[in-house]
Short mmCIF file of C-alpha atoms in Angstrom, two decimals:
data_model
loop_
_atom_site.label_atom_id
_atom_site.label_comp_id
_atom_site.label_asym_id
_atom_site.label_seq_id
_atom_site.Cartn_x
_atom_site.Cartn_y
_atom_site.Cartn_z
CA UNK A 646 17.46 2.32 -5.29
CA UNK A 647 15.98 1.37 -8.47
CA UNK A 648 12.07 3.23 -8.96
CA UNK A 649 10.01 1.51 -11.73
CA UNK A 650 7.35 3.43 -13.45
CA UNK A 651 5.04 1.30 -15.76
CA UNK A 652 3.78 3.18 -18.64
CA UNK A 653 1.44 2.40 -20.95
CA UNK A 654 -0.80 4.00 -23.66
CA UNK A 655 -3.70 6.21 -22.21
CA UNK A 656 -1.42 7.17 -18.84
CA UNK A 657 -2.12 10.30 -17.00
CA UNK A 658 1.23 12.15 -17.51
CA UNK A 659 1.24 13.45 -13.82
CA UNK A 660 0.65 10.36 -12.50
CA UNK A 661 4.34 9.79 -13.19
CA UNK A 662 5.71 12.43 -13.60
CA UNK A 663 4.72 14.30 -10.17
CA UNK A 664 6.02 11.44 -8.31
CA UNK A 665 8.90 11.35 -10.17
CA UNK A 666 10.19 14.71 -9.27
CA UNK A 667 10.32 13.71 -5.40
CA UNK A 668 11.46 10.18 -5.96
CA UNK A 669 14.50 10.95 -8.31
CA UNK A 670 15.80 12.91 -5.73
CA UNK A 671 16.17 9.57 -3.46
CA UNK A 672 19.90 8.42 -2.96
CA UNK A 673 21.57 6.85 -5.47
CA UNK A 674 17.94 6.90 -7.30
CA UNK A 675 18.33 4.68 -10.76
CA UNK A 676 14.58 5.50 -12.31
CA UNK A 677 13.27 3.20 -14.69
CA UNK A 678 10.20 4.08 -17.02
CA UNK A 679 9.52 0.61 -18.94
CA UNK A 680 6.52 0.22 -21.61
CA UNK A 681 5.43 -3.09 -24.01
CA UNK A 682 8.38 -1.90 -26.09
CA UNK A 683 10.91 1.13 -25.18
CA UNK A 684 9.58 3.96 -26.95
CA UNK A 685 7.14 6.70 -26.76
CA UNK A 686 4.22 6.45 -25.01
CA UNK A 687 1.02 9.68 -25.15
CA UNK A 688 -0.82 10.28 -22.21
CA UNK A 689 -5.17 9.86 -22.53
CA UNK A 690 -5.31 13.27 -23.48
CA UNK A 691 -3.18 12.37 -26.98
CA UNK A 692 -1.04 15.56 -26.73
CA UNK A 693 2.12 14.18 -24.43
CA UNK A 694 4.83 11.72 -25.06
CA UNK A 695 6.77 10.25 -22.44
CA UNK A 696 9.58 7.57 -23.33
CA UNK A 697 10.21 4.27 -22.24
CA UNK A 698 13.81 3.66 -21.92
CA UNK A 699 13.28 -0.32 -21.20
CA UNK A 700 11.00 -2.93 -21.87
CA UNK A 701 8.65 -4.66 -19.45
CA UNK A 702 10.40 -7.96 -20.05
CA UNK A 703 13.78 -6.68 -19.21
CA UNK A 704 13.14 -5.13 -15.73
CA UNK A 705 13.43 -8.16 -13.43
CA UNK A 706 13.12 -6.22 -9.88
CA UNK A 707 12.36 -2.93 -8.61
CA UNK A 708 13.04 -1.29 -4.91
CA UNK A 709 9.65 0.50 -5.65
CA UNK A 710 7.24 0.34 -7.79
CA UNK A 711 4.94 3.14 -8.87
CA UNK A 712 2.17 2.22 -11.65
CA UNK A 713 0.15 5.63 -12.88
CA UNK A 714 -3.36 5.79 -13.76
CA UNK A 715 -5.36 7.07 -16.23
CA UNK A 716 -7.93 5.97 -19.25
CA UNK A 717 -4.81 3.26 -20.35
CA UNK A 718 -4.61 2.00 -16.97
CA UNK A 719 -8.95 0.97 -17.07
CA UNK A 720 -8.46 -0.45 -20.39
CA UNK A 721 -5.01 -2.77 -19.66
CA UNK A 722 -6.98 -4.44 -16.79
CA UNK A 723 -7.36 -6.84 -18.58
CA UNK A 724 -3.69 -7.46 -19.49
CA UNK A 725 -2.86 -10.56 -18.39
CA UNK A 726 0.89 -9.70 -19.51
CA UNK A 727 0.86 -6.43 -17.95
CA UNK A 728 -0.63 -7.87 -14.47
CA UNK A 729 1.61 -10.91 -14.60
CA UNK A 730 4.43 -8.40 -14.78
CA UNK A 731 2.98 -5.95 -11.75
CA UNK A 732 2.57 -9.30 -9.43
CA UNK A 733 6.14 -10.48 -10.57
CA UNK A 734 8.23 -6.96 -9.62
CA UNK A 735 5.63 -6.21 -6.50
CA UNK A 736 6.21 -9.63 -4.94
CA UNK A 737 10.23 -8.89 -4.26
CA UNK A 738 9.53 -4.79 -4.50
CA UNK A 739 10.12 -2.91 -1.15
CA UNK A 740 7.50 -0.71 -1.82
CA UNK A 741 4.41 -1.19 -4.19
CA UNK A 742 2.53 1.61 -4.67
CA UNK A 743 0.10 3.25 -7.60
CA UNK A 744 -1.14 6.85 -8.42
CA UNK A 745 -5.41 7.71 -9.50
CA UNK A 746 -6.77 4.13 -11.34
CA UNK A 747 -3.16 3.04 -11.52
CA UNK A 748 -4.82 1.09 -8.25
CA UNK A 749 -7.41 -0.35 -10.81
CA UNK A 750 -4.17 -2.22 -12.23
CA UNK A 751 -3.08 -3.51 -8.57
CA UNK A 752 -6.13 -4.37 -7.86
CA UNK A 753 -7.06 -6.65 -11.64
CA UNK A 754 -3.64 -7.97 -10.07
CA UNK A 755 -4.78 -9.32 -6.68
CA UNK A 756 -2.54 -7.08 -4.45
CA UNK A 757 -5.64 -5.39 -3.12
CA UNK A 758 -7.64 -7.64 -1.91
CA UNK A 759 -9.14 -6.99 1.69
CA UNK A 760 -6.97 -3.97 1.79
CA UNK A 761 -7.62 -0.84 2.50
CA UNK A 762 -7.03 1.94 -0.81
CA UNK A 763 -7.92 4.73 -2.91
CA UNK A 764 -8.56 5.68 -6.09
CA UNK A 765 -10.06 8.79 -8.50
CA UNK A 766 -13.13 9.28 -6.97
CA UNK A 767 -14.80 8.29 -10.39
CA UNK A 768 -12.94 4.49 -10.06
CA UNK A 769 -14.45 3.73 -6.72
CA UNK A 770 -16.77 0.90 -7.42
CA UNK A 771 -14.30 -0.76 -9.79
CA UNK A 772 -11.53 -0.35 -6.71
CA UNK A 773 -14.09 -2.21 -4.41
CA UNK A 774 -14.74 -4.59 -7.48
CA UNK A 775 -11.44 -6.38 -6.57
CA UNK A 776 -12.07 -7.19 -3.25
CA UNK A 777 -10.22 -3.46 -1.97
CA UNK A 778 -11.89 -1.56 0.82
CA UNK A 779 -12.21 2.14 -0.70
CA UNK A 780 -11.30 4.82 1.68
CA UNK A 781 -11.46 8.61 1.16
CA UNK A 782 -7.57 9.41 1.55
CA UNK A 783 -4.98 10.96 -0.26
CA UNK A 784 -2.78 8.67 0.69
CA UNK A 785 -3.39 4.75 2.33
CA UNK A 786 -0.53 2.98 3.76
CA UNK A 787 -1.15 -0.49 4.25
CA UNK A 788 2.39 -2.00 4.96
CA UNK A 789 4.62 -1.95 1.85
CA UNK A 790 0.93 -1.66 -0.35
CA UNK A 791 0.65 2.52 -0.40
CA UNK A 792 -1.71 4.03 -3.02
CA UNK A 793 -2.72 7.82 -3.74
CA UNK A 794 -5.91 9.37 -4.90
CA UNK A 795 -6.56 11.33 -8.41
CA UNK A 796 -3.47 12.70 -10.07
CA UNK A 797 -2.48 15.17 -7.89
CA UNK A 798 -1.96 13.23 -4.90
CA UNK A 799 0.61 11.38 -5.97
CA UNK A 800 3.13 14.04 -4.84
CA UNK A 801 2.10 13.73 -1.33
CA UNK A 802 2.41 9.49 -1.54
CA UNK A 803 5.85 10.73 -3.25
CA UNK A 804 6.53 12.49 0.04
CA UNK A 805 5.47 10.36 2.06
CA UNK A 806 7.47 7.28 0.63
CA UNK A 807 11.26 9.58 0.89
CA UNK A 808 10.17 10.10 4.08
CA UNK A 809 10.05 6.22 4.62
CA UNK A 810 13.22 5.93 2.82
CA UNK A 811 15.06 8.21 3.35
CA UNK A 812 13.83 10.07 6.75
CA UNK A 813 11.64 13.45 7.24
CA UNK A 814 14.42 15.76 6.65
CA UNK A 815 15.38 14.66 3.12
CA UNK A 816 11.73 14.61 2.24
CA UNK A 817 11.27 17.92 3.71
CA UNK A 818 14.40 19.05 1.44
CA UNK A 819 12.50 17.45 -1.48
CA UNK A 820 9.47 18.94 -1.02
CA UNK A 821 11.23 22.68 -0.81
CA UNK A 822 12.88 21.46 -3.96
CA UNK A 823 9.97 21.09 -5.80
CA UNK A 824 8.54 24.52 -4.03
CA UNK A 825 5.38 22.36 -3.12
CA UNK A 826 3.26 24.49 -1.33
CA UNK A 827 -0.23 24.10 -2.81
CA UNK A 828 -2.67 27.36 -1.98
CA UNK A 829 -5.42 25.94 -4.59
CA UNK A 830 -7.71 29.20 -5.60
CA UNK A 831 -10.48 27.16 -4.89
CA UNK A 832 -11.95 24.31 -2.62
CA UNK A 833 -13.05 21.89 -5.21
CA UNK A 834 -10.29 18.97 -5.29
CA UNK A 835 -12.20 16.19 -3.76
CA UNK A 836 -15.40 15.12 -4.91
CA UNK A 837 -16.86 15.87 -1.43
CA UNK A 838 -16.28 19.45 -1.64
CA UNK A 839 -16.52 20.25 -4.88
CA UNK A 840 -19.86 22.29 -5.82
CA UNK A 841 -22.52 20.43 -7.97
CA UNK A 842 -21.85 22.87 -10.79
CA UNK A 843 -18.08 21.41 -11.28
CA UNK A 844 -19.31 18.23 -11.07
CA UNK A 845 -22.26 18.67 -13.57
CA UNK A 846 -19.61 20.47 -15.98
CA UNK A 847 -17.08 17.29 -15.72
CA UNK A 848 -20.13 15.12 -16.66
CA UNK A 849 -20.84 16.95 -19.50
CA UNK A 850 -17.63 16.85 -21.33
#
C-alpha cells in the first residue's frame, strides 16, 4: 500500500501530516513524501521543515495519492512539471485525493473538471475556475476523486479513506489511536458559522 504525499515549498504542514497519522497506520503502509529534490521542505508559515525522502521523478505509482495545500500549492499551479507528475501517478492511483488548496493543484491538473469538490473556503472561486463544482463539505467523494476542506479536515478524508481500505473497524481503531475526538471551544470552523469579528480579524492580518 504505497501513500504518496507531494510536498512542495509553501505546504500547510497539517495538510500532510494529519492525514498521515491515520494513513500510516494502513496495512503494510509504505509512505512516500517526494519533493523537486529529496530534502527539506518549510511549510508557508517559514518555521517547519518536513523532508522529502524521494524525488518526484523517481516515484512511478502510488496506491493513493494525497497532495496538501497551502500558499505553495496556489503558487505551483502553474507547474507544468508538478501537474504533469499529479496526472501521471493519479491516472493508475487507487485513490486520488487532496487536503485545503491542495485541490487547486488537481484541479490546474484537469482531474476536477465537472466534479463535485471542496476547498479552503478562501480558494472557492479558483476551485470553480477549473471547471469543479464547489460544495460546502468536509469531505466529497466522487468515485476514486475524494478531496477535504481547510487543513483540518483532512483527518476526517483520512478516516474516511481506511475505512474504504481497510473497513470501519480498523478506521475506528485508527481514529482511537490518534484520540480524535474534536470538542472545539468554539463554533467558528467553517466560514458559515464563524462570527464577522473572526473573519474581519483573518482579513486584517
Amino acid at each position: 500500500m504505497r501513500i504518496v504525499f507531494p510536498v512542495f515549498e509553501g505546504l500547510t504542514a497539517l495538510d500532510a501530516v494529519g492525514p498521515y497519522e491515520v494513513l500510516r497506520m494502513l496495512p503494510d503502509a509504505d509512505v512516500v513524501f517526494a519533493a523537486a529534490e529529496p530534502g527539506p521542505v518549510t511549510d508557508g508559515a517559514g518555521m517547519l521543515t518536513l523532508t522529502a525522502t524521494a524525488a518526484l521523478a523517481d516515484v512511478t505509482e502510488a496506491d493513493v495519492l494525497v497532495v496538501p495545500g497551502g500558499p505553495g500549492a496556489r503558487a505551483n499551479v502553474g507547474n507544468e512539471e508538478l501537474l504533469e507528475w499529479i496526472r501521471r501517478i493519479a491516472a493508475t492511483a487507487g485513490w486520488t485525493t487532496s487536503v485545503c488548496t491542495g485541490s487547486l493543484l488537481l484541479g490546474a491538473a484537469g482531474l476536477l473538471d465537472g466534479l463535485r469538490a471542496t476547498t479552503h473556503w478562501s480558494a472557492t472561486d479558483l476551485l470553480e475556475a477549473y471547471g469543479a463544482r464547489y460544495t460546502e463539505q468536509r469531505v466529497v467523494e466522487q468515485g476514486r476523486v475524494i478531496t477535504a476542506a481547510g487543513v483540518s479536515s483532512g483527518i476526517d478524508m483520512a478516516l474516511r479513506l481506511a475505512e474504504l481500505i481497510a473497513g470501519p473497524v480498523a478506521a475506528q481503531a485508527f481514529q482511537l489511536a490518534i484520540e480524535y475526538d474534536p470538542q472545539p471551544p468554539f463554533d467558528a470552523g467553517s466560514y458559515s458559522k464563524a462570527p464577522q469579528a473572526a473573519k474581519d480579524y483573518l482579513a486584517s492580518r
